Amino acid sequence: MQHTLELKILDPRFGGQWPLPEYATAASAGLDLRAALDEPLTLLPGDAALVASGLAIHIGDPSLCAVILPRSGLGHKHGIVLGNGTGLIDADYQGPLMISVWHRGKEPFTMQPGDRIAQLVLLPVVRAQLQVVDAFETSARGAGGFGHTGVR
Ligand SMILES: O=c1ccn([C@H]2C[C@H](O)[C@@H](COP(=O)(O)OP(=O)(O)OP(=O)(O)O)O2)c(=O)[nH]1
Ligand SMILES: [Mg+2]
C-alpha cells in the first residue's frame, strides 16, 4: 500500500549533505531517520537523549499512524534502542519528529551528525468505538493469560 506523506525539511542539510529518507530496497518497510546533530554525541551506558530528526511529517489520515523503531543492527550490536520503547506518531502531529535514543549497551557509543539511528514505519490504525457491556460472550481463552497455555 502506498500513501503520500507530507514532509517538512527542518534541517537544511537534508537534500544537500544528507539525502531525504528513502526505502533501502523495493520492499523495505522502514525509512531510516538520521540524527540531525551539530556535533558528535557520545552516550554512556544508560544514557538517553532526545535527538532531532531534522524533519516533520503530517500524516493527516486518522486511519494511519507512524512508529519509530530501533534499527536492528544498532539495537542488537551496540545497545542503541529507544527511550520510549516505540515512538508513536499521531496522524495530527505536525511538530518536529524527535527520536528518543537510549543506550542500553555496555560501552560508550558515539553518534555522528547524519547517522541513521532509527526507522519510521507507516501503519494502519483501527480506532475503537467503545461499547460498555456487563459480560463478554464466552471465548475459548476466557480470562486465561500470562503463560496460561504453557510453554510446549
Ligand atoms: O518518538 C516519538 C514519539 C512521539 N513523538 C511526537 C509525535 C506524537 O504524535 C507526539 C505525542 O506522542 P505521545 O502521544 O506518544 O506522547 P505523550 O507523552 O502522550 O504526549 P502528548 O500528551 O502530546 O500526546 O510526540 C515524536 O516526535 N517522537
Ligand atoms: Mg499522547
Short mmCIF file of C-alpha atoms and ligand atoms in Angstrom, two decimals:
data_model
loop_
_atom_site.label_atom_id
_atom_site.label_comp_id
_atom_site.label_asym_id
_atom_site.label_seq_id
_atom_site.Cartn_x
_atom_site.Cartn_y
_atom_site.Cartn_z
CA MET A 1 0.00 0.00 0.00
CA GLN A 2 1.29 3.48 -0.77
CA HIS A 3 0.46 6.81 0.84
CA THR A 4 1.65 10.31 0.05
CA LEU A 5 3.29 11.66 3.18
CA GLU A 6 3.73 15.39 3.67
CA LEU A 7 7.27 16.12 4.78
CA LYS A 8 8.81 19.38 6.01
CA ILE A 9 12.55 19.76 5.92
CA LEU A 10 13.54 21.49 9.15
CA ASP A 11 17.28 20.96 8.80
CA PRO A 12 18.71 22.34 5.57
CA ARG A 13 21.37 19.61 5.45
CA PHE A 14 18.63 17.33 4.06
CA GLY A 15 18.52 17.36 0.32
CA GLY A 16 22.17 18.51 0.19
CA GLN A 17 24.61 16.88 2.57
CA TRP A 18 22.10 14.18 3.52
CA PRO A 19 19.53 12.50 1.25
CA LEU A 20 15.87 12.61 2.22
CA PRO A 21 14.68 9.42 3.95
CA GLU A 22 14.32 6.63 1.44
CA TYR A 23 13.41 2.96 1.43
CA ALA A 24 16.64 0.92 1.17
CA THR A 25 15.01 -1.72 -1.06
CA ALA A 26 11.78 -2.04 -3.02
CA ALA A 27 10.12 -3.94 -0.17
CA SER A 28 11.66 -2.25 2.86
CA ALA A 29 9.06 -1.20 5.43
CA GLY A 30 11.13 1.45 7.18
CA LEU A 31 12.51 4.84 6.23
CA ASP A 32 15.76 5.41 8.08
CA LEU A 33 15.90 8.52 10.25
CA ARG A 34 19.13 10.46 10.70
CA ALA A 35 20.50 12.18 13.78
CA ALA A 36 20.32 15.89 12.91
CA LEU A 37 23.12 16.69 15.32
CA ASP A 38 25.51 19.65 15.11
CA GLU A 39 28.34 17.69 16.66
CA PRO A 40 29.06 14.09 17.62
CA LEU A 41 27.09 12.89 20.63
CA THR A 42 28.57 10.29 22.95
CA LEU A 43 26.10 8.30 25.01
CA LEU A 44 27.34 6.47 28.07
CA PRO A 45 25.70 3.18 29.04
CA GLY A 46 22.27 4.01 30.46
CA ASP A 47 22.08 7.49 28.89
CA ALA A 48 19.01 8.68 26.99
CA ALA A 49 18.89 11.67 24.66
CA LEU A 50 16.18 13.32 22.59
CA VAL A 51 17.66 13.70 19.14
CA ALA A 52 16.09 15.83 16.41
CA SER A 53 15.46 14.07 13.11
CA GLY A 54 15.54 17.42 11.28
CA LEU A 55 12.18 16.58 9.70
CA ALA A 56 8.48 16.98 10.36
CA ILE A 57 5.71 14.88 8.87
CA HIS A 58 1.96 15.35 8.74
CA ILE A 59 0.14 12.07 8.19
CA GLY A 60 -3.31 13.66 8.20
CA ASP A 61 -5.34 10.48 7.69
CA PRO A 62 -6.57 9.20 11.12
CA SER A 63 -6.59 5.65 9.81
CA LEU A 64 -2.78 5.78 9.71
CA CYS A 65 -0.01 6.39 12.20
CA ALA A 66 3.74 6.09 12.13
CA VAL A 67 6.03 4.35 14.55
CA ILE A 68 9.69 4.98 15.21
CA LEU A 69 11.54 1.73 15.73
CA PRO A 70 15.16 0.89 16.51
CA ARG A 71 17.43 -0.26 13.75
CA SER A 72 18.18 -3.93 14.39
CA GLY A 73 21.95 -3.76 13.97
CA LEU A 74 22.35 -0.76 16.27
CA GLY A 75 19.98 -2.23 18.83
CA HIS A 76 21.47 -5.69 18.93
CA LYS A 77 25.16 -5.00 18.45
CA HIS A 78 25.53 -1.61 20.13
CA GLY A 79 22.55 -1.39 22.51
CA ILE A 80 21.16 1.71 20.82
CA VAL A 81 17.39 1.46 21.14
CA LEU A 82 14.61 3.91 22.02
CA GLY A 83 13.92 5.54 25.36
CA ASN A 84 10.19 5.27 24.81
CA GLY A 85 10.22 1.67 23.59
CA THR A 86 8.47 2.62 20.38
CA GLY A 87 7.75 6.17 19.24
CA LEU A 88 4.14 6.67 18.17
CA ILE A 89 3.44 9.49 15.74
CA ASP A 90 -0.19 10.57 15.66
CA ALA A 91 -1.82 11.45 12.36
CA ASP A 92 -2.46 15.00 13.56
CA TYR A 93 1.09 15.66 14.82
CA GLN A 94 2.85 18.41 12.90
CA GLY A 95 5.79 19.15 15.18
CA PRO A 96 9.40 18.13 14.76
CA LEU A 97 9.93 14.39 14.59
CA MET A 98 12.08 13.55 17.61
CA ILE A 99 13.99 10.38 18.32
CA SER A 100 14.38 9.26 21.92
CA VAL A 101 17.64 7.36 21.89
CA TRP A 102 18.52 5.09 24.80
CA HIS A 103 21.84 3.38 25.23
CA ARG A 104 21.20 0.06 26.94
CA GLY A 105 24.67 -1.29 25.99
CA LYS A 106 27.89 -1.59 27.98
CA GLU A 107 30.38 0.60 26.08
CA PRO A 108 30.15 4.33 25.29
CA PHE A 109 28.63 4.90 21.85
CA THR A 110 29.21 7.94 19.65
CA MET A 111 26.67 9.11 17.09
CA GLN A 112 27.86 11.32 14.26
CA PRO A 113 25.70 14.03 12.66
CA GLY A 114 23.70 12.38 9.87
CA ASP A 115 23.99 8.83 11.20
CA ARG A 116 20.94 6.70 10.51
CA ILE A 117 19.84 5.87 14.06
CA ALA A 118 16.21 4.70 13.85
CA GLN A 119 13.48 3.97 11.33
CA LEU A 120 9.99 5.22 10.60
CA VAL A 121 7.19 2.86 9.60
CA LEU A 122 3.74 3.98 8.47
CA LEU A 123 0.98 1.70 9.79
CA PRO A 124 -2.81 1.36 9.52
CA VAL A 125 -4.81 2.22 12.61
CA VAL A 126 -8.19 0.93 13.71
CA ARG A 127 -9.75 3.44 16.09
CA ALA A 128 -12.00 1.90 18.73
CA GLN A 129 -15.53 2.97 19.41
CA LEU A 130 -16.05 1.77 22.99
CA GLN A 131 -19.14 -0.23 23.85
CA VAL A 132 -19.62 -0.86 27.57
CA VAL A 133 -21.05 -4.32 28.34
CA ASP A 134 -21.74 -6.24 31.59
CA ALA A 135 -20.34 -9.57 30.36
CA PHE A 136 -18.47 -10.89 27.34
CA GLU A 137 -19.69 -13.76 25.21
CA THR A 138 -17.56 -16.75 26.36
CA SER A 139 -14.43 -17.33 24.29
CA ALA A 140 -12.07 -20.34 24.11
CA ARG A 141 -9.44 -18.47 26.14
CA GLY A 142 -11.64 -16.63 28.56
CA ALA A 143 -9.55 -14.72 31.10
CA GLY A 144 -6.52 -17.06 30.86
CA GLY A 145 -3.33 -15.23 30.04
CA PHE A 146 0.28 -14.68 31.07
CA GLY A 147 1.53 -18.19 30.24
CA HIS A 148 -1.83 -19.88 30.66
CA THR A 149 -1.30 -22.02 27.54
CA GLY A 150 2.09 -23.31 28.75
CA VAL A 151 5.48 -23.39 27.02
CA ARG A 152 5.39 -26.59 24.97
O1 LIG B 1 9.33 9.05 19.49
C1 LIG B 1 8.49 9.93 19.36
C2 LIG B 1 7.21 9.85 19.96
C3 LIG B 1 6.31 10.88 19.79
N1 LIG B 1 6.66 11.97 19.05
C4 LIG B 1 5.67 13.03 18.82
C5 LIG B 1 4.60 12.59 17.83
C6 LIG B 1 3.44 12.21 18.68
O2 LIG B 1 2.22 12.40 17.98
C7 LIG B 1 3.59 13.17 19.85
C8 LIG B 1 2.96 12.71 21.10
O3 LIG B 1 3.46 11.42 21.40
P1 LIG B 1 2.77 10.52 22.52
O4 LIG B 1 1.29 10.63 22.47
O5 LIG B 1 3.38 9.18 22.45
O6 LIG B 1 3.35 11.22 23.85
P2 LIG B 1 2.58 11.82 25.09
O7 LIG B 1 3.57 11.80 26.18
O8 LIG B 1 1.27 11.11 25.31
O9 LIG B 1 2.37 13.33 24.63
P3 LIG B 1 1.01 14.11 24.27
O10 LIG B 1 0.43 14.48 25.60
O11 LIG B 1 1.46 15.28 23.46
O12 LIG B 1 0.13 13.18 23.49
O13 LIG B 1 5.00 13.31 20.04
C9 LIG B 1 7.90 12.06 18.44
O14 LIG B 1 8.23 13.03 17.75
N2 LIG B 1 8.78 11.03 18.62
MG MG B 2 -0.28 11.15 23.81
#
